[in-house]
PDB file of N, CA and C in Angstrom:
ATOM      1  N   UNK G   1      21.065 214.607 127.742  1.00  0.00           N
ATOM      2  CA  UNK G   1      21.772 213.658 126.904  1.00  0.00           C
ATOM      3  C   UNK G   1      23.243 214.054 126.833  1.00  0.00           C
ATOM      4  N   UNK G   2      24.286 212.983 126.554  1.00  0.00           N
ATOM      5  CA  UNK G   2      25.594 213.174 126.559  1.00  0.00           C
ATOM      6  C   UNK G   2      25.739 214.044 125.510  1.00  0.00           C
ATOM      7  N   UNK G   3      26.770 214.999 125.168  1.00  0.00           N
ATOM      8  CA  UNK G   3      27.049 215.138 124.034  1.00  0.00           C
ATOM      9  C   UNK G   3      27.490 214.235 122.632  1.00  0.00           C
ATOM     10  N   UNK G   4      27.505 214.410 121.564  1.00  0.00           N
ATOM     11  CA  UNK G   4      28.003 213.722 120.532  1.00  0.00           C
ATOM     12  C   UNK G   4      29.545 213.767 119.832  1.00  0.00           C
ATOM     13  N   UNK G   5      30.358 213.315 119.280  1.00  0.00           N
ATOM     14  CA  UNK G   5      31.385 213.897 119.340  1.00  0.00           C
ATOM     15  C   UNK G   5      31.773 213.154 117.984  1.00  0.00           C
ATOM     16  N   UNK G   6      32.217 213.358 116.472  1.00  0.00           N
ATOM     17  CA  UNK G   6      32.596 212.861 115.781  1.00  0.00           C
ATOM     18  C   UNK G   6      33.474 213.525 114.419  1.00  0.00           C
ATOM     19  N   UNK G   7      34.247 212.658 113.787  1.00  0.00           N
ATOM     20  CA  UNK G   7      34.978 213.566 113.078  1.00  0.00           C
ATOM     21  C   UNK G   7      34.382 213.120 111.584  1.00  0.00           C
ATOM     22  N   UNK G   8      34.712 214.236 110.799  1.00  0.00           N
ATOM     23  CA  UNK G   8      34.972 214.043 109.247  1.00  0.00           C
ATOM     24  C   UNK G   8      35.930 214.853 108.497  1.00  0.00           C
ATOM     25  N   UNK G   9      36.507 214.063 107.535  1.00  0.00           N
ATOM     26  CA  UNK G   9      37.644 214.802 106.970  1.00  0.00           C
ATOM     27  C   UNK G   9      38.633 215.520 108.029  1.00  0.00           C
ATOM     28  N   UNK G  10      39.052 215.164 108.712  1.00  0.00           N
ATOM     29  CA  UNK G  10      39.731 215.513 109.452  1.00  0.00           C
ATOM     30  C   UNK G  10      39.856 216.864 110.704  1.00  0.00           C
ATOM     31  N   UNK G  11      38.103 216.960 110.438  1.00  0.00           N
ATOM     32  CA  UNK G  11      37.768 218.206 111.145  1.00  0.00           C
ATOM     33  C   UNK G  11      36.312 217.476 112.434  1.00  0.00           C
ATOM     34  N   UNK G  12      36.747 218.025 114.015  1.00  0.00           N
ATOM     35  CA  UNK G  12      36.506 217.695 114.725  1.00  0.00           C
ATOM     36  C   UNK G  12      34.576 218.189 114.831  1.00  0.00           C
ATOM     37  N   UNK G  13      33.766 217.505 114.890  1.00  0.00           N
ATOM     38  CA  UNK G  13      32.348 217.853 115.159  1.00  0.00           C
ATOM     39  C   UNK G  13      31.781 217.648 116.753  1.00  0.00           C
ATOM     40  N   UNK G  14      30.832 218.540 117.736  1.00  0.00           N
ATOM     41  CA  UNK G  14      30.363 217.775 118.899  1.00  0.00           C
ATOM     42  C   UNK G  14      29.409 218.219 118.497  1.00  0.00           C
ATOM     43  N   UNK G  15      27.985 217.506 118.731  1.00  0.00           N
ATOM     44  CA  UNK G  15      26.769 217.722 119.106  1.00  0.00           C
ATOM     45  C   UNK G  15      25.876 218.085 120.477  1.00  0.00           C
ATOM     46  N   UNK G  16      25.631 218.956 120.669  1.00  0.00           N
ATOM     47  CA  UNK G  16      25.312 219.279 122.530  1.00  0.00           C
ATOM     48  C   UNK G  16      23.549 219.002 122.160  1.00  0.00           C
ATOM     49  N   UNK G  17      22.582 218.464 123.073  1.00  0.00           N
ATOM     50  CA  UNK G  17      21.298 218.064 123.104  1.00  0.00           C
ATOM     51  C   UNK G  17      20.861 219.242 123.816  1.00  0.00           C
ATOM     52  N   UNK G  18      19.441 219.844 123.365  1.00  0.00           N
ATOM     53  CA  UNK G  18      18.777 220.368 124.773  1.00  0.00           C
ATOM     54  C   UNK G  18      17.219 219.757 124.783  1.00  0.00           C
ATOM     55  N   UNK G  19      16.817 220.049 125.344  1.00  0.00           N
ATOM     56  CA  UNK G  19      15.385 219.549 125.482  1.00  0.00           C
ATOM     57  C   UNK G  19      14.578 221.175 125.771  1.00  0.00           C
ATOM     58  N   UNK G  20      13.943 221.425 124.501  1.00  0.00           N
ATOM     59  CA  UNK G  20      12.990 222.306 124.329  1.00  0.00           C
ATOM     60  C   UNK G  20      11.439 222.159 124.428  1.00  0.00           C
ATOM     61  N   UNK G  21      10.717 223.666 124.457  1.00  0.00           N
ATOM     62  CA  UNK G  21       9.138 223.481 124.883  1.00  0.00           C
ATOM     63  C   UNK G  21       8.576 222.609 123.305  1.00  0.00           C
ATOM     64  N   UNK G  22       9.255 222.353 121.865  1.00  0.00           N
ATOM     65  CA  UNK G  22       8.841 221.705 120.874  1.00  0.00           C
ATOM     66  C   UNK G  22       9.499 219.992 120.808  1.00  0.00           C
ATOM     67  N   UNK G  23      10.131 220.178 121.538  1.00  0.00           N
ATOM     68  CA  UNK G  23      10.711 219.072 121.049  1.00  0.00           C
ATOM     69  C   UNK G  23      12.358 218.964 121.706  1.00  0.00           C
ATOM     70  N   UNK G  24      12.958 218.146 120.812  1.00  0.00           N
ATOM     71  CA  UNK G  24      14.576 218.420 121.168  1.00  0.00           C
ATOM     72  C   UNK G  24      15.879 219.013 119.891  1.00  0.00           C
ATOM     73  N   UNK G  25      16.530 219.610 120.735  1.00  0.00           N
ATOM     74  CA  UNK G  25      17.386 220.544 119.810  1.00  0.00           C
ATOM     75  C   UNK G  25      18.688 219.874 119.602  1.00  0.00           C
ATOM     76  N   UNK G  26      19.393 220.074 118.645  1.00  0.00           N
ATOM     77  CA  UNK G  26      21.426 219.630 118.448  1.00  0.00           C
ATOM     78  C   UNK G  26      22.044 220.342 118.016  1.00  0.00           C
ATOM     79  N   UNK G  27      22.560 221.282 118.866  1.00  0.00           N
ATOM     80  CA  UNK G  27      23.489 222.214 118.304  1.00  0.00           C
ATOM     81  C   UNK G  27      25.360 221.338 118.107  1.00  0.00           C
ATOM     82  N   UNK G  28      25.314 221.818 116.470  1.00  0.00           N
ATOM     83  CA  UNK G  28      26.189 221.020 116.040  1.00  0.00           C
ATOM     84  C   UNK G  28      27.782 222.287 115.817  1.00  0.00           C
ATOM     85  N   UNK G  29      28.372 221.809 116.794  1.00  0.00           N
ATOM     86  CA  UNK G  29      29.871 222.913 117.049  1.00  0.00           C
ATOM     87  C   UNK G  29      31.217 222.374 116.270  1.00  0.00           C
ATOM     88  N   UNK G  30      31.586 222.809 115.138  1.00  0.00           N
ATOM     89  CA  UNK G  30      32.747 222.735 114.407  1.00  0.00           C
ATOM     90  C   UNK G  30      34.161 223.117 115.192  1.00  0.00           C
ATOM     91  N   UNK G  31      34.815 222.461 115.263  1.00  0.00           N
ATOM     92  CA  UNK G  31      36.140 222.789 116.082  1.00  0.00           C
ATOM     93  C   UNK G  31      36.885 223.956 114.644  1.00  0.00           C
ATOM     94  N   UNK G  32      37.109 224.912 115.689  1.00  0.00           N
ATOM     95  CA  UNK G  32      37.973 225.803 115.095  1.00  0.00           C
ATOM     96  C   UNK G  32      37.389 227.072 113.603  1.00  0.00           C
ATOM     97  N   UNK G  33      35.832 227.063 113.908  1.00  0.00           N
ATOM     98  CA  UNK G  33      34.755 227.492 112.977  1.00  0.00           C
ATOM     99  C   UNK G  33      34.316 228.306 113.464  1.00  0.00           C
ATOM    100  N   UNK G  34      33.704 229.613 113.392  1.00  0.00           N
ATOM    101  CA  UNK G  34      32.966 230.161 114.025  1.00  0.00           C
ATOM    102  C   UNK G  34      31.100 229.497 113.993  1.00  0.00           C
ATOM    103  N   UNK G  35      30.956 228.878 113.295  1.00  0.00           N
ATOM    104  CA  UNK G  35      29.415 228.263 112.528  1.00  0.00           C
ATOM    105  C   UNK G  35      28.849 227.195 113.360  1.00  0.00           C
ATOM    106  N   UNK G  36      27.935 227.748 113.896  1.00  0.00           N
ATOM    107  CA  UNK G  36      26.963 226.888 114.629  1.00  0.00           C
ATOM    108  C   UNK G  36      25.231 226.274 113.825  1.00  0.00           C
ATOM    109  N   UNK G  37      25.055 225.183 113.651  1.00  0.00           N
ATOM    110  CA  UNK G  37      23.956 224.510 112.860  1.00  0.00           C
ATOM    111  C   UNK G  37      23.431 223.955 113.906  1.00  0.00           C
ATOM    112  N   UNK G  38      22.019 224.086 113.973  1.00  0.00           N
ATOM    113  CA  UNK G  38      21.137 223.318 114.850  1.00  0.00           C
ATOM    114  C   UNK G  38      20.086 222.881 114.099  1.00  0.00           C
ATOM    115  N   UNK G  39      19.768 221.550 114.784  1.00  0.00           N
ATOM    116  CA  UNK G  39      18.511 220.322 114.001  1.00  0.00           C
ATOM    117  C   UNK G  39      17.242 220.387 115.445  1.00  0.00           C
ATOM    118  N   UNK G  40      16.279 220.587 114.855  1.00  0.00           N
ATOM    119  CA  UNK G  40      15.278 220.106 115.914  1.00  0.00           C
ATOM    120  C   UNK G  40      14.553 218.966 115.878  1.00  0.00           C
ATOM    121  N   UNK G  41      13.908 218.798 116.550  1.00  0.00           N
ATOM    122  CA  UNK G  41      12.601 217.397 116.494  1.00  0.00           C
ATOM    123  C   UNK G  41      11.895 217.876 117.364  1.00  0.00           C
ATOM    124  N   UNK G  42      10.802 217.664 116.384  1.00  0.00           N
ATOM    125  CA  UNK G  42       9.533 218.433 116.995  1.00  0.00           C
ATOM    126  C   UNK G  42       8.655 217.082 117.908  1.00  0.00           C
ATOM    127  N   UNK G  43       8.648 217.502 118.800  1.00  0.00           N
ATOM    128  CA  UNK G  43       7.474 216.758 119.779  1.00  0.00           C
ATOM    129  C   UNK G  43       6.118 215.656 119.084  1.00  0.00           C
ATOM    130  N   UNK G  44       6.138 216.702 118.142  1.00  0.00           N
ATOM    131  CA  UNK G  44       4.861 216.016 117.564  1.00  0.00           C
ATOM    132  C   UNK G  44       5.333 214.566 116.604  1.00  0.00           C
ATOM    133  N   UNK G  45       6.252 214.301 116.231  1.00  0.00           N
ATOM    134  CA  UNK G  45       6.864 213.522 115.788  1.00  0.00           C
ATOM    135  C   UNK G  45       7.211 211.610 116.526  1.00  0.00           C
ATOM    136  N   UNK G  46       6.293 212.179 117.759  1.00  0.00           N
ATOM    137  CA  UNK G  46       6.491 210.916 118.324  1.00  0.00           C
ATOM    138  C   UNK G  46       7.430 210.026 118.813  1.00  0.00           C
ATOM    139  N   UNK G  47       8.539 210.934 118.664  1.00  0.00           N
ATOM    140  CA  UNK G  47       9.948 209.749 119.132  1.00  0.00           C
ATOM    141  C   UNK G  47      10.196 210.020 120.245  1.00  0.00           C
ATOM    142  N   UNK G  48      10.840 208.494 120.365  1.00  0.00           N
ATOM    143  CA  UNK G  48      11.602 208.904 121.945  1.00  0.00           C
ATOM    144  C   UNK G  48      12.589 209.455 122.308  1.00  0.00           C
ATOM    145  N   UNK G  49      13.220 209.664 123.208  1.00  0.00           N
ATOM    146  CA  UNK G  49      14.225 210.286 123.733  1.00  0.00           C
ATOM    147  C   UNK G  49      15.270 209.762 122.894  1.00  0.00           C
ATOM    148  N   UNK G  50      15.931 208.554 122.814  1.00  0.00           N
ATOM    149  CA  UNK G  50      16.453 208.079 122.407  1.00  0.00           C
ATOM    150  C   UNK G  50      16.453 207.959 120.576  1.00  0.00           C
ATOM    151  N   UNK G  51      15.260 207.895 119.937  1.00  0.00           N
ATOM    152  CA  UNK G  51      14.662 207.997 118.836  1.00  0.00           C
ATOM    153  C   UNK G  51      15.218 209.033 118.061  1.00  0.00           C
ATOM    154  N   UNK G  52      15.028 210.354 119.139  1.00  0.00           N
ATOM    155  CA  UNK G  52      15.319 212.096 118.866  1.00  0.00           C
ATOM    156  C   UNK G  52      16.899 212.276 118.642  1.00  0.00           C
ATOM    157  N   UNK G  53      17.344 211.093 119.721  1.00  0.00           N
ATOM    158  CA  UNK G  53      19.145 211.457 119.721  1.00  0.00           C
ATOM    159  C   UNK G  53      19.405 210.847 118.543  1.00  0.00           C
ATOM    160  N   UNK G  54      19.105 210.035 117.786  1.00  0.00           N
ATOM    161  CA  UNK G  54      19.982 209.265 116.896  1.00  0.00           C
ATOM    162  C   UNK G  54      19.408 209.999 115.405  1.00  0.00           C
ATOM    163  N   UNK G  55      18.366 210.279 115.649  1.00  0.00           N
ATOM    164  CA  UNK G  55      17.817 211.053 114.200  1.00  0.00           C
ATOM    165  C   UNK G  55      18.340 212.489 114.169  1.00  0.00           C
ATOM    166  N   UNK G  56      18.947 213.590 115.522  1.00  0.00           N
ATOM    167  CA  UNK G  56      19.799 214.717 115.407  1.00  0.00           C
ATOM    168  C   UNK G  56      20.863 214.458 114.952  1.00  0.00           C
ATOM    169  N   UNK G  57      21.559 213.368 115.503  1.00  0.00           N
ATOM    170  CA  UNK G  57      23.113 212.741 114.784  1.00  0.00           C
ATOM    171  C   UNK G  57      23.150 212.274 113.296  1.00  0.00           C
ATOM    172  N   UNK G  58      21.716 211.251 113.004  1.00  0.00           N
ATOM    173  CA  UNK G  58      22.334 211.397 111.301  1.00  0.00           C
ATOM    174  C   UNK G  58      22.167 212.894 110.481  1.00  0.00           C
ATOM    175  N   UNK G  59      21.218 213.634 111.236  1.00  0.00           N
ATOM    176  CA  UNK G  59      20.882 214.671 110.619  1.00  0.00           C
ATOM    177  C   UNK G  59      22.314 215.776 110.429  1.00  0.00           C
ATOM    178  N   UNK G  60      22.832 215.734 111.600  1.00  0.00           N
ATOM    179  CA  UNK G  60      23.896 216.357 111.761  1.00  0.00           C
ATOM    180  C   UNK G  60      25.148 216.098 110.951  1.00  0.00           C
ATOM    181  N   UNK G  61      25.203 214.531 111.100  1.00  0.00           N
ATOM    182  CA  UNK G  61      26.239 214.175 110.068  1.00  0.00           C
ATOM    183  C   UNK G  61      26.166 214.392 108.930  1.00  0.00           C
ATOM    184  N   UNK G  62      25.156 214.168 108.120  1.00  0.00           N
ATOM    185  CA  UNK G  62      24.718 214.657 106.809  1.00  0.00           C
ATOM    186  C   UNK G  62      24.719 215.906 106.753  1.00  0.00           C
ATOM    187  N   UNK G  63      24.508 216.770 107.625  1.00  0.00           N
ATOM    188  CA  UNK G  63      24.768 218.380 107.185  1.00  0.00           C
ATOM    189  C   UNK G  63      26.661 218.714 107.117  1.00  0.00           C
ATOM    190  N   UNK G  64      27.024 217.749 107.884  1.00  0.00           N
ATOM    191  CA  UNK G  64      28.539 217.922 107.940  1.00  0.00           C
ATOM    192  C   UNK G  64      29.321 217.594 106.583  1.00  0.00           C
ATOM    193  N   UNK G  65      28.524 216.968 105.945  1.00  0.00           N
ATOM    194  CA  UNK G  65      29.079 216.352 104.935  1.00  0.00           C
ATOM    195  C   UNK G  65      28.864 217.749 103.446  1.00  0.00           C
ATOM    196  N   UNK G  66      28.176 218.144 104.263  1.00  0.00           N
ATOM    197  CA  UNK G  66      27.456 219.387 102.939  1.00  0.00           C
ATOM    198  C   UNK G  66      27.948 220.652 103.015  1.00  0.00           C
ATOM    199  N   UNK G  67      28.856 221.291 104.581  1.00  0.00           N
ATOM    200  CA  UNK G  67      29.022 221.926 104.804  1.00  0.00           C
ATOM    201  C   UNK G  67      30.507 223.199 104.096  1.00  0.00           C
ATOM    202  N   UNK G  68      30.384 223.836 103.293  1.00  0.00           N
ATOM    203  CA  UNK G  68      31.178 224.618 102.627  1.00  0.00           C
ATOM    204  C   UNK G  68      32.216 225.228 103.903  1.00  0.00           C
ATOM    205  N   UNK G  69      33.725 225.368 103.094  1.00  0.00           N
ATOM    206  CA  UNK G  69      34.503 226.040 103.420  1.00  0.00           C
ATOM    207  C   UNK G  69      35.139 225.593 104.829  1.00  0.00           C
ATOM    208  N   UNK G  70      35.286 224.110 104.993  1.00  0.00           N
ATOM    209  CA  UNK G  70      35.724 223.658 106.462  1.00  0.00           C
ATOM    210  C   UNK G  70      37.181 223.697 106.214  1.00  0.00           C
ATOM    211  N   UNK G  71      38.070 223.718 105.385  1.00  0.00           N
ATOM    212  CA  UNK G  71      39.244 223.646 105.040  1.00  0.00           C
ATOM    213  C   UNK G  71      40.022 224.554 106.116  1.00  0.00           C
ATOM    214  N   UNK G  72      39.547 225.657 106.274  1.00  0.00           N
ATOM    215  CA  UNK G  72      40.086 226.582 107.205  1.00  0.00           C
ATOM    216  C   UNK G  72      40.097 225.533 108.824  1.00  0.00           C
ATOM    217  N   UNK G  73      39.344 224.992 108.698  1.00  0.00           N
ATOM    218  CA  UNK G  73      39.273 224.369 110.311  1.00  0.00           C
ATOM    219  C   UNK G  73      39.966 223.501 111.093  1.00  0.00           C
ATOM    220  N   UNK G  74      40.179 222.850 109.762  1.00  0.00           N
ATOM    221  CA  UNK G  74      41.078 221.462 109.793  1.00  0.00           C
ATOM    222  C   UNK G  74      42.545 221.720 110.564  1.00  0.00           C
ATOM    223  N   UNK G  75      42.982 220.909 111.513  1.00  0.00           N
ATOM    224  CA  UNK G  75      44.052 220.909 112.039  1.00  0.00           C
ATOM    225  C   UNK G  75      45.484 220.563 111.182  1.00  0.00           C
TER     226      UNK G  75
END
């Protein structure tokens, strides 16, 4: 899957996909952060490929929104 790429508050987010033996993974990379957050979806969950990508992205976004101390990151 492509990567994801989106901003909030003025601080840059990408999402990279992998496809694991459970399911699929989103490692979510803060520009200028050392802090890496990853979301899975487990296999058993029944979604599709496509299903998996869009439910890592709201998941992701919503953790972005929660995430302490981004001030440092911000350009």
């Amino acid at each position: 899957m492509e990567p994801h790429v989106f901003q909030r508050d003025g601080v840059s987010f990408r999402i990279e996909f992998q496809g694991t033996e459970f399911g699929w993974e989103g490692r979510l990379f803060i520009e200028g952060h050392p802090t890496l957050q990853v979301v899975r979806v487990l296999n058993a969950c029944g979604l599709s490929q496509s299903e998996a990508r869009s439910t890592i992205v709201r998941g992701c976004e919503a953790m972005a929104a929660d995430l302490p101390g981004l001030d440092a990151a911000k350009s």
